[in-house]
Tab-separated table of C-alpha atoms in Angstrom:
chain	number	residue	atom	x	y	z
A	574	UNK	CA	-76.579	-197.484	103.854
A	575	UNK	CA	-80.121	-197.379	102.324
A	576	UNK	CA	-82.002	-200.161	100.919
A	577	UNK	CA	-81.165	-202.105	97.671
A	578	UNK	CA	-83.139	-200.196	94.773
A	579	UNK	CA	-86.134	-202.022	93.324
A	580	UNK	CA	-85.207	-205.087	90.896
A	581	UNK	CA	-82.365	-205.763	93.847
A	582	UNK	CA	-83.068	-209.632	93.789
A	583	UNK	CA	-82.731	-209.714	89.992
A	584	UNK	CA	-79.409	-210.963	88.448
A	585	UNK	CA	-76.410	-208.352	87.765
A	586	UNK	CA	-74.374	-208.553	84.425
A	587	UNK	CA	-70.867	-209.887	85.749
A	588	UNK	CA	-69.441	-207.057	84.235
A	589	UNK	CA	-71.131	-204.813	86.937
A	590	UNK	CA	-70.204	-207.207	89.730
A	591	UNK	CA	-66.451	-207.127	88.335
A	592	UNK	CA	-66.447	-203.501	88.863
A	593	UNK	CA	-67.924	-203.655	92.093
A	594	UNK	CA	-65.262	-206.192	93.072
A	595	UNK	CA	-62.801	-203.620	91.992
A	596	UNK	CA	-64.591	-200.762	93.864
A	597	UNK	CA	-64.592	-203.045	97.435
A	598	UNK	CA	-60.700	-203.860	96.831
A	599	UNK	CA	-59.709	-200.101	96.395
A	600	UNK	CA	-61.544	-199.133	99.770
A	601	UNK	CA	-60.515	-201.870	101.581
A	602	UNK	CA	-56.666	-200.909	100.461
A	603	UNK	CA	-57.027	-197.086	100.624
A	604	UNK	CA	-59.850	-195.560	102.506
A	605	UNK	CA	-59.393	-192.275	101.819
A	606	UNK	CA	-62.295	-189.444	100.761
A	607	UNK	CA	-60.805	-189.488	96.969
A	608	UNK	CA	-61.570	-193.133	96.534
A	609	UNK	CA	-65.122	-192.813	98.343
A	610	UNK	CA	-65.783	-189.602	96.282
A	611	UNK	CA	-64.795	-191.792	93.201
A	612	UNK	CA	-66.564	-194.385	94.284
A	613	UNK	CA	-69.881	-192.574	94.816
A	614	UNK	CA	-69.503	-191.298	91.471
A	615	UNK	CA	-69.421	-194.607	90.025
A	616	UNK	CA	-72.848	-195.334	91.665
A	617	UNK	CA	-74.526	-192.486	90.663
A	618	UNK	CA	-73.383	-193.228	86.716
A	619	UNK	CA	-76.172	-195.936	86.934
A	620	UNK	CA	-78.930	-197.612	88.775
A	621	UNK	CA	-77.395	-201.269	87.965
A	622	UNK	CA	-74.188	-199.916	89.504
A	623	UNK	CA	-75.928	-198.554	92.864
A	624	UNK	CA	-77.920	-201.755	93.048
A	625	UNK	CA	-74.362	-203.976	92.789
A	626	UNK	CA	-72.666	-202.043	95.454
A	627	UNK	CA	-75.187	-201.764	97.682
A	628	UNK	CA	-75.459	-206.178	96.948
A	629	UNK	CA	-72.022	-206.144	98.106
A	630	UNK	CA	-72.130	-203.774	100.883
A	631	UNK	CA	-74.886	-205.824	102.600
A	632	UNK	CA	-73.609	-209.044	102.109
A	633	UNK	CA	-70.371	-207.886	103.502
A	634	UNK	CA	-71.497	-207.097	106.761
A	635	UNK	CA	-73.220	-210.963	106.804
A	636	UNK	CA	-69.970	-212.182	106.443
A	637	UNK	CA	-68.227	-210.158	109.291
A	638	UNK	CA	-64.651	-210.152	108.948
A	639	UNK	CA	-64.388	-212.073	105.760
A	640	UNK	CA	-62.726	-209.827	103.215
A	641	UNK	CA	-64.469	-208.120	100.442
A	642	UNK	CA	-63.680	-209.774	97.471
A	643	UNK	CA	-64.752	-213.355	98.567
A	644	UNK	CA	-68.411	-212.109	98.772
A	645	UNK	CA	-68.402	-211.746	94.766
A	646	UNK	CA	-69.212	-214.940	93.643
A	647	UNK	CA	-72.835	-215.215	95.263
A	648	UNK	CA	-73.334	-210.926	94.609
A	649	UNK	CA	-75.295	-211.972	91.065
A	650	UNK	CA	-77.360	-214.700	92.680
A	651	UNK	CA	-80.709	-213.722	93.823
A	652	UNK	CA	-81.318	-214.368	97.579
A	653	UNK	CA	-82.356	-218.588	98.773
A	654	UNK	CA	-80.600	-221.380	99.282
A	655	UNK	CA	-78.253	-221.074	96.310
A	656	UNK	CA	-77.034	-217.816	97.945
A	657	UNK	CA	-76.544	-219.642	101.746
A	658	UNK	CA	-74.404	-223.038	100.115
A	659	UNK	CA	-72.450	-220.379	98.073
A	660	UNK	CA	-71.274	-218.442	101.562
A	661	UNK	CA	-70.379	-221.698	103.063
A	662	UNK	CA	-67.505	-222.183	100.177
A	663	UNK	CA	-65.904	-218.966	101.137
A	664	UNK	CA	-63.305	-220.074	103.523
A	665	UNK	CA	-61.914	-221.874	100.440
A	666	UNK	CA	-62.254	-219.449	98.087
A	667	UNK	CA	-60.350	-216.870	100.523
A	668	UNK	CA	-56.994	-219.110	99.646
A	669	UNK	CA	-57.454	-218.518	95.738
A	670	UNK	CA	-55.256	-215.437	95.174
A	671	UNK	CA	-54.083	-211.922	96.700
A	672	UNK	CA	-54.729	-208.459	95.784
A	673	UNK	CA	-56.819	-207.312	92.887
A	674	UNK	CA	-56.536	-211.101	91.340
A	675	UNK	CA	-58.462	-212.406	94.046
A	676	UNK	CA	-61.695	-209.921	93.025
A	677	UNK	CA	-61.652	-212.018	89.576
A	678	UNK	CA	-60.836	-215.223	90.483
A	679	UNK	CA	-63.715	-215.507	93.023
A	680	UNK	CA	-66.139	-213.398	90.659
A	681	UNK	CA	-65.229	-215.913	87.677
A	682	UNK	CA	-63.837	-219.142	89.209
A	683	UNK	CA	-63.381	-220.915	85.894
A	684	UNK	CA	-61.658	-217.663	83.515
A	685	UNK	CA	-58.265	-218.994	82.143
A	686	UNK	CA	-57.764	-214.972	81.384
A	687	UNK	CA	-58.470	-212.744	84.413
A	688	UNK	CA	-58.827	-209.145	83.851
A	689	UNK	CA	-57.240	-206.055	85.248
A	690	UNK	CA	-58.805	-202.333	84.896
A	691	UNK	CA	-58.332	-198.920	85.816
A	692	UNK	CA	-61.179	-196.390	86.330
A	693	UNK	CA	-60.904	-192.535	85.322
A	694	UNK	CA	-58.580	-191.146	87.748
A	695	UNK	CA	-56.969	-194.132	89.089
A	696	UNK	CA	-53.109	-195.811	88.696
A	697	UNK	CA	-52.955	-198.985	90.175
A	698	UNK	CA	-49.727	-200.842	90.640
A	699	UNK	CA	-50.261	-204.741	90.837
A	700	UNK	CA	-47.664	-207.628	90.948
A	701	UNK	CA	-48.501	-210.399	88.749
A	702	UNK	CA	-48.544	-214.272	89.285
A	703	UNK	CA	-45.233	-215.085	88.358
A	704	UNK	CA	-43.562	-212.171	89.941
A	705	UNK	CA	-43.166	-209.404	87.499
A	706	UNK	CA	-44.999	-206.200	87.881
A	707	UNK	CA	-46.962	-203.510	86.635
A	708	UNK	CA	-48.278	-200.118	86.975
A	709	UNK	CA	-51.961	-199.297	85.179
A	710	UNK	CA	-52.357	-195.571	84.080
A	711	UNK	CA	-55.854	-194.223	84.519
A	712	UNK	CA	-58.562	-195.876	81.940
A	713	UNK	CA	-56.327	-199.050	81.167
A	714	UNK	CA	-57.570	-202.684	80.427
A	715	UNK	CA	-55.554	-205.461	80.145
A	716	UNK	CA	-55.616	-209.683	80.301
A	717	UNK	CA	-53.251	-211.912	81.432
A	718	UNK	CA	-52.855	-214.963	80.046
A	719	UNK	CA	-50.369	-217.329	81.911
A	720	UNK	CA	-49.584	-221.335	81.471
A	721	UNK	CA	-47.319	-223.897	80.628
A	722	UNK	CA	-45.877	-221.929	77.683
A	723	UNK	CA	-46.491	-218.136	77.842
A	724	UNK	CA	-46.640	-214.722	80.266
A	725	UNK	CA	-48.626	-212.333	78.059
A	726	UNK	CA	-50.769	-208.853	78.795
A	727	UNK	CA	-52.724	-208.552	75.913
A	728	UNK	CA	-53.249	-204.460	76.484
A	729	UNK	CA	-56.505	-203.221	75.399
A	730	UNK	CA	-56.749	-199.895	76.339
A	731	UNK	CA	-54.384	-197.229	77.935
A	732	UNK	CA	-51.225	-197.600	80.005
A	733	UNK	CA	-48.914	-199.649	81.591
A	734	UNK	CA	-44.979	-200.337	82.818
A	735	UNK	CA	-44.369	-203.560	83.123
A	736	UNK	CA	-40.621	-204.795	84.835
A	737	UNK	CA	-40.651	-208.413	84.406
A	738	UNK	CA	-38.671	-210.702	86.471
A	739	UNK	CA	-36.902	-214.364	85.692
A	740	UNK	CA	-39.141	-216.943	85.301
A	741	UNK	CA	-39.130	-220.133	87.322
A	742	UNK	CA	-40.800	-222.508	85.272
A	743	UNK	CA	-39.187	-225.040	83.295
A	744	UNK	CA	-38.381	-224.158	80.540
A	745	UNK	CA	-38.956	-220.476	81.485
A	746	UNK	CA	-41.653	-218.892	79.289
A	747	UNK	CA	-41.693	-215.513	77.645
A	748	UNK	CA	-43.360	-212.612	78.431
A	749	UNK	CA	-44.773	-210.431	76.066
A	750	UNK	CA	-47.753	-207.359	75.568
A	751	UNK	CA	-49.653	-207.753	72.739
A	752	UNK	CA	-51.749	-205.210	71.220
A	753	UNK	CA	-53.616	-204.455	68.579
A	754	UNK	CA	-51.135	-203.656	66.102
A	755	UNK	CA	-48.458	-206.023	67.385
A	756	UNK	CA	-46.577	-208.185	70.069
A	757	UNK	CA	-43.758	-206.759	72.003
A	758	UNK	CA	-41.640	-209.389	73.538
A	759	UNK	CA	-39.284	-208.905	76.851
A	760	UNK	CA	-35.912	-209.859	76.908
A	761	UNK	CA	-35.452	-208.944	81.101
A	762	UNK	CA	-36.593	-205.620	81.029
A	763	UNK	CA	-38.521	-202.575	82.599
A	764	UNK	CA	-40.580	-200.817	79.983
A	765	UNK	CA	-43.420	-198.987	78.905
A	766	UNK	CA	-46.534	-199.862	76.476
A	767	UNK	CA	-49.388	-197.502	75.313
A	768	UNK	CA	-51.949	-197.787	72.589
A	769	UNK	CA	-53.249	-195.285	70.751
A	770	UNK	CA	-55.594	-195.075	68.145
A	771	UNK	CA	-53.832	-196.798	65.454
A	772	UNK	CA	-50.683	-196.924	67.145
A	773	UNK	CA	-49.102	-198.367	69.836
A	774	UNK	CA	-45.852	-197.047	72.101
A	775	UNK	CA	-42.913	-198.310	73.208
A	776	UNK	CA	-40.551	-197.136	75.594
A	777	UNK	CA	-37.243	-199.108	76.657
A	778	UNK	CA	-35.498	-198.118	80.407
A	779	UNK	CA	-33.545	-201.662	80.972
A	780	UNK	CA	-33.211	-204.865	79.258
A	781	UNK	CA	-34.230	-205.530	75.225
A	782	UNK	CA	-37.253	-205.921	73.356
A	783	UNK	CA	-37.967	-208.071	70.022
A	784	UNK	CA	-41.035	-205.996	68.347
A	785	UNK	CA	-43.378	-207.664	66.009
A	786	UNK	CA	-45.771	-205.473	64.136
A	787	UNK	CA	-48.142	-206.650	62.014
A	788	UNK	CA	-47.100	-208.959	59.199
A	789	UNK	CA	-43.871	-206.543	59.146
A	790	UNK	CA	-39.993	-208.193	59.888
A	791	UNK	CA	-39.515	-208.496	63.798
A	792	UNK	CA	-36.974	-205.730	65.060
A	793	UNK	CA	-35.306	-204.794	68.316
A	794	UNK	CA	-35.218	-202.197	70.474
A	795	UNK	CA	-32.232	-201.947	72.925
A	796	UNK	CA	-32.499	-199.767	76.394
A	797	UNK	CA	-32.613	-195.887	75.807
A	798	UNK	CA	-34.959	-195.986	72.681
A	799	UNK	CA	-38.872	-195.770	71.885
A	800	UNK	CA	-41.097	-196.808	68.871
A	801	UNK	CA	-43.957	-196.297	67.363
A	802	UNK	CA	-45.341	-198.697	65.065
A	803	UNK	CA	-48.988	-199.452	63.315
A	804	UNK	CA	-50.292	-202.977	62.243
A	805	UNK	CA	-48.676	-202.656	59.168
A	806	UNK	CA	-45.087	-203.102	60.155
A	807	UNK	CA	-44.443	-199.437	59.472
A	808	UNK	CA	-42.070	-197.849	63.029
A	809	UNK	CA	-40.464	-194.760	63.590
A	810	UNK	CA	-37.268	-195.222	66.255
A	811	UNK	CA	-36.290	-192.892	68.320
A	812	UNK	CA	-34.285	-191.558	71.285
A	813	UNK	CA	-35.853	-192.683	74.208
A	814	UNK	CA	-37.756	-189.632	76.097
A	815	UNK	CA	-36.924	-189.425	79.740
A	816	UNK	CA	-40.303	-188.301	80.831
A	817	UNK	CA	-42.208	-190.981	79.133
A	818	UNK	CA	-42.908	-193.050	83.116
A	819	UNK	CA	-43.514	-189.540	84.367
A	820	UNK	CA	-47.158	-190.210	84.631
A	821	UNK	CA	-46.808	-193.148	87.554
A	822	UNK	CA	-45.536	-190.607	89.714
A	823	UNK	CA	-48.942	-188.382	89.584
A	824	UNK	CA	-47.242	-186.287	87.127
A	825	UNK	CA	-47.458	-185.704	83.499
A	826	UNK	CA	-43.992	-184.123	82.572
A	827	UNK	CA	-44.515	-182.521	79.351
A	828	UNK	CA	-41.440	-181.444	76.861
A	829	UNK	CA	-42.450	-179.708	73.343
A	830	UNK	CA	-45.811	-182.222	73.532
A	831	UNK	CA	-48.220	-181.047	71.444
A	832	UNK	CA	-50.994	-179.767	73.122
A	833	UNK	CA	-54.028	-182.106	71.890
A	834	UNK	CA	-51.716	-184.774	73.411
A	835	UNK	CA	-51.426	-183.758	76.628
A	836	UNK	CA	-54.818	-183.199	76.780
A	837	UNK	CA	-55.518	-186.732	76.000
A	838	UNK	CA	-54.004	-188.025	78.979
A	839	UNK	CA	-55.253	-185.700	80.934
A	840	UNK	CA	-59.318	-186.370	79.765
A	841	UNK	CA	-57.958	-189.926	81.642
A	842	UNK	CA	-58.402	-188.497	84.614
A	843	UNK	CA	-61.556	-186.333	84.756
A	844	UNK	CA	-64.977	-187.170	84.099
A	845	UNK	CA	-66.865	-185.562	81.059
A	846	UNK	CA	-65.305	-184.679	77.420
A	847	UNK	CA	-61.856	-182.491	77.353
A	848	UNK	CA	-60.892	-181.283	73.752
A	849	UNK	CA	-58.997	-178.410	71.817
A	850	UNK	CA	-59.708	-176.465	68.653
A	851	UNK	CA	-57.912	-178.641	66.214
A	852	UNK	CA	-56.179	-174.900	65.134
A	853	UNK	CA	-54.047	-175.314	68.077
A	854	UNK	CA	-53.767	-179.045	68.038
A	855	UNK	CA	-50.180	-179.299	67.647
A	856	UNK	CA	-49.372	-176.241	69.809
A	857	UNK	CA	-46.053	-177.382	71.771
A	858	UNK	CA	-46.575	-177.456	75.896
A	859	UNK	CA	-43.767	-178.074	78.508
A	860	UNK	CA	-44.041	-178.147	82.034
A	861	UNK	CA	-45.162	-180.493	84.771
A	862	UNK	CA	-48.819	-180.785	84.915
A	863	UNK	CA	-50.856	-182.701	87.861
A	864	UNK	CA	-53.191	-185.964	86.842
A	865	UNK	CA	-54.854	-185.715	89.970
A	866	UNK	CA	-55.841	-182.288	89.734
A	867	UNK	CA	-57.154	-181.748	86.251
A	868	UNK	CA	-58.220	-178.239	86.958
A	869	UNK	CA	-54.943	-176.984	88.102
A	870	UNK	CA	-52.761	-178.528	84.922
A	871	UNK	CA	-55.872	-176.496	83.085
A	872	UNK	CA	-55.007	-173.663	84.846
A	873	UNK	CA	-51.660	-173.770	84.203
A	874	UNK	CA	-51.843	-173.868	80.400
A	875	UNK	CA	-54.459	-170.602	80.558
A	876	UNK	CA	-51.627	-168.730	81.935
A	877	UNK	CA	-48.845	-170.089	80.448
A	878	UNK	CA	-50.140	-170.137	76.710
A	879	UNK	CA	-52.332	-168.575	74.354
A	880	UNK	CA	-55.446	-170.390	75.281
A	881	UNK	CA	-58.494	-170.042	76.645
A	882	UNK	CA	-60.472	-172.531	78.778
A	883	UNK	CA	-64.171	-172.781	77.879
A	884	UNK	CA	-66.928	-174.671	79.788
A	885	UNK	CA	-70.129	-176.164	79.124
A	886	UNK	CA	-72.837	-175.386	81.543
A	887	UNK	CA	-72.253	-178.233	83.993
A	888	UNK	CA	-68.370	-178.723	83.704
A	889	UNK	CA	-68.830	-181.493	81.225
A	890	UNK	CA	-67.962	-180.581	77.999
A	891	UNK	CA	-64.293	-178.212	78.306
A	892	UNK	CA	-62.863	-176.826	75.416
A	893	UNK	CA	-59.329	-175.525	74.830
A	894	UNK	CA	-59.159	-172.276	72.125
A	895	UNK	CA	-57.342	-169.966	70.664
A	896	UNK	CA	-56.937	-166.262	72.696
């Protein structure tokens, strides 16, 4: 591993270290070359990134056998005594919390709302403090805020199915996903939320759901249906579409989609900017198309349909046309 880049003793914005917390926890769960390619790529995007993980890196192999994540809280001190008393807290620390929790606890000891995130490319399935659990499409942000009186993901970005389980505390609390144009409340269920510009999703497998959009009436949705509604209270209900969870398999199952769609999910998981000529925006696509190979599911719609793929010198820009 080669040294820390100049500047390596100056302070790293938290964000940075969070990411590099999140980095160490997917190689310590799943070595593989993907996740190291992925992760490489992440340290090239910028020197401040290279500089974290090569932080954590060395002050993991200080700390021996201690895992990962509980080297986070003293990765955006410089080095000195601060540094040495903050190592000697890390058997305690190591009790906080498991799995990807533990990164942010540690990182920020006193947040009341820890943070989950996906990177381009990634699904991450996590199970939450109270027992329910959740799968993250690729490019998804959430919070969670849990106390006394509420469970809730407030969903910022992207993807996630969430199957929620009884609550233990007295009196049991709800659990709800709030975005930005509304709060979705579980009534024991397995479902699925995704925002959109403008919009946000619902899809219903088990259970019930009490919507609330906007300043709009609160409605229900009962298992076998999807919504989706604005900030405004405005919804459109609908049969619920049996490929809508398709994606946490690794597979985007597509059925009459439109085509501008599908490639919106899709830009999740590659690098760089994937678009189509707005002329064949609403083109209608079906078939089963990879996430984790974005070339082939490209490949697949040059011979299927009446597009071409275009590239940018460099594979970074890709544009879907008309043939």
């Amino acid at each position: 591993m080669p040294s820390e880049p100049a500047g390596g003793d100056a302070a790293i914005a938290p964000e940075i270290l969070g990411q590099a917390a999140e980095w160490l926890l997917r190689l310590h769960d799943n070595d593989s070359a993907g996740v190291r390619r992925a992760c490489d790529q992440w340290c090239a995007q910028h020197p401040e990134h290279a500089r974290a993980w090569q932080r954590a890196q060395r002050l993991q192999a200080l700390l021996g056998q201690v895992p990962a994540a509980a080297a986070l809280p003293v990765l955006g001190r410089p080095h000195g005594a601060r540094r040495r008393t903050a190592i000697k807290h890390l058997g305690a620390w190591l009790a906080l919390a498991p799995g990807a929790w533990l990164a942010w606890h540690l990182l920020h000891p006193a947040a009341d709302n820890p943070t989950l995130r996906t990177a381009i490319g990634e699904r991450r399935r996590a199970r939450l403090p109270d027992g329910s659990r959740i799968v993250l499409d690729a490019g998804t942000r959430l919070s969670l805020h849990l106390d006394a009186r509420q469970r809730t993901l407030d969903l910022h970005q992207g993807q996630v199915l969430v199957e929620t389980t009884t609550d233990t505390h007295m009196p049991p609390r709800p659990f709800a996903v709030q975005t930005s144009q509304g709060r979705i409340t579980a009534l024991g269920t397995r479902f699925n939320v995704r925002v959109d510009t403008g919009y946000t999703h619902a899809a219903l497998l088990e259970g019930a759901l009490a919507i609330q959009a906007g300043t709009g009436p609160a409605w229900r949705m009962v298992a076998g249906e999807q919504a989706r509604f604005d900030g405004h209270g405005n919804h459109l209900l609908e049969a619920l579409d049996d490929t809508v969870t398709s994606w946490t398999t690794g597979m985007r199952v597509a059925d009459a989609m439109p085509l501008a769609a599908l490639l919106a999910h899709l830009g999740r998981y590659r690098h760089g900017r994937l678009r189509c000529d707005p002329a064949i925006a609403t083109l209608p696509v079906s078939g089963a198309f990879p996430l984790d190979d974005t070339e082939r599911s490209l490949a697949m719609l040059e011979a299927t349909y009446p597009v071409r793929v275009r590239r940018a010198p460099g594979g970074w820009w890709v544009l879907i046309e008309p043939r």
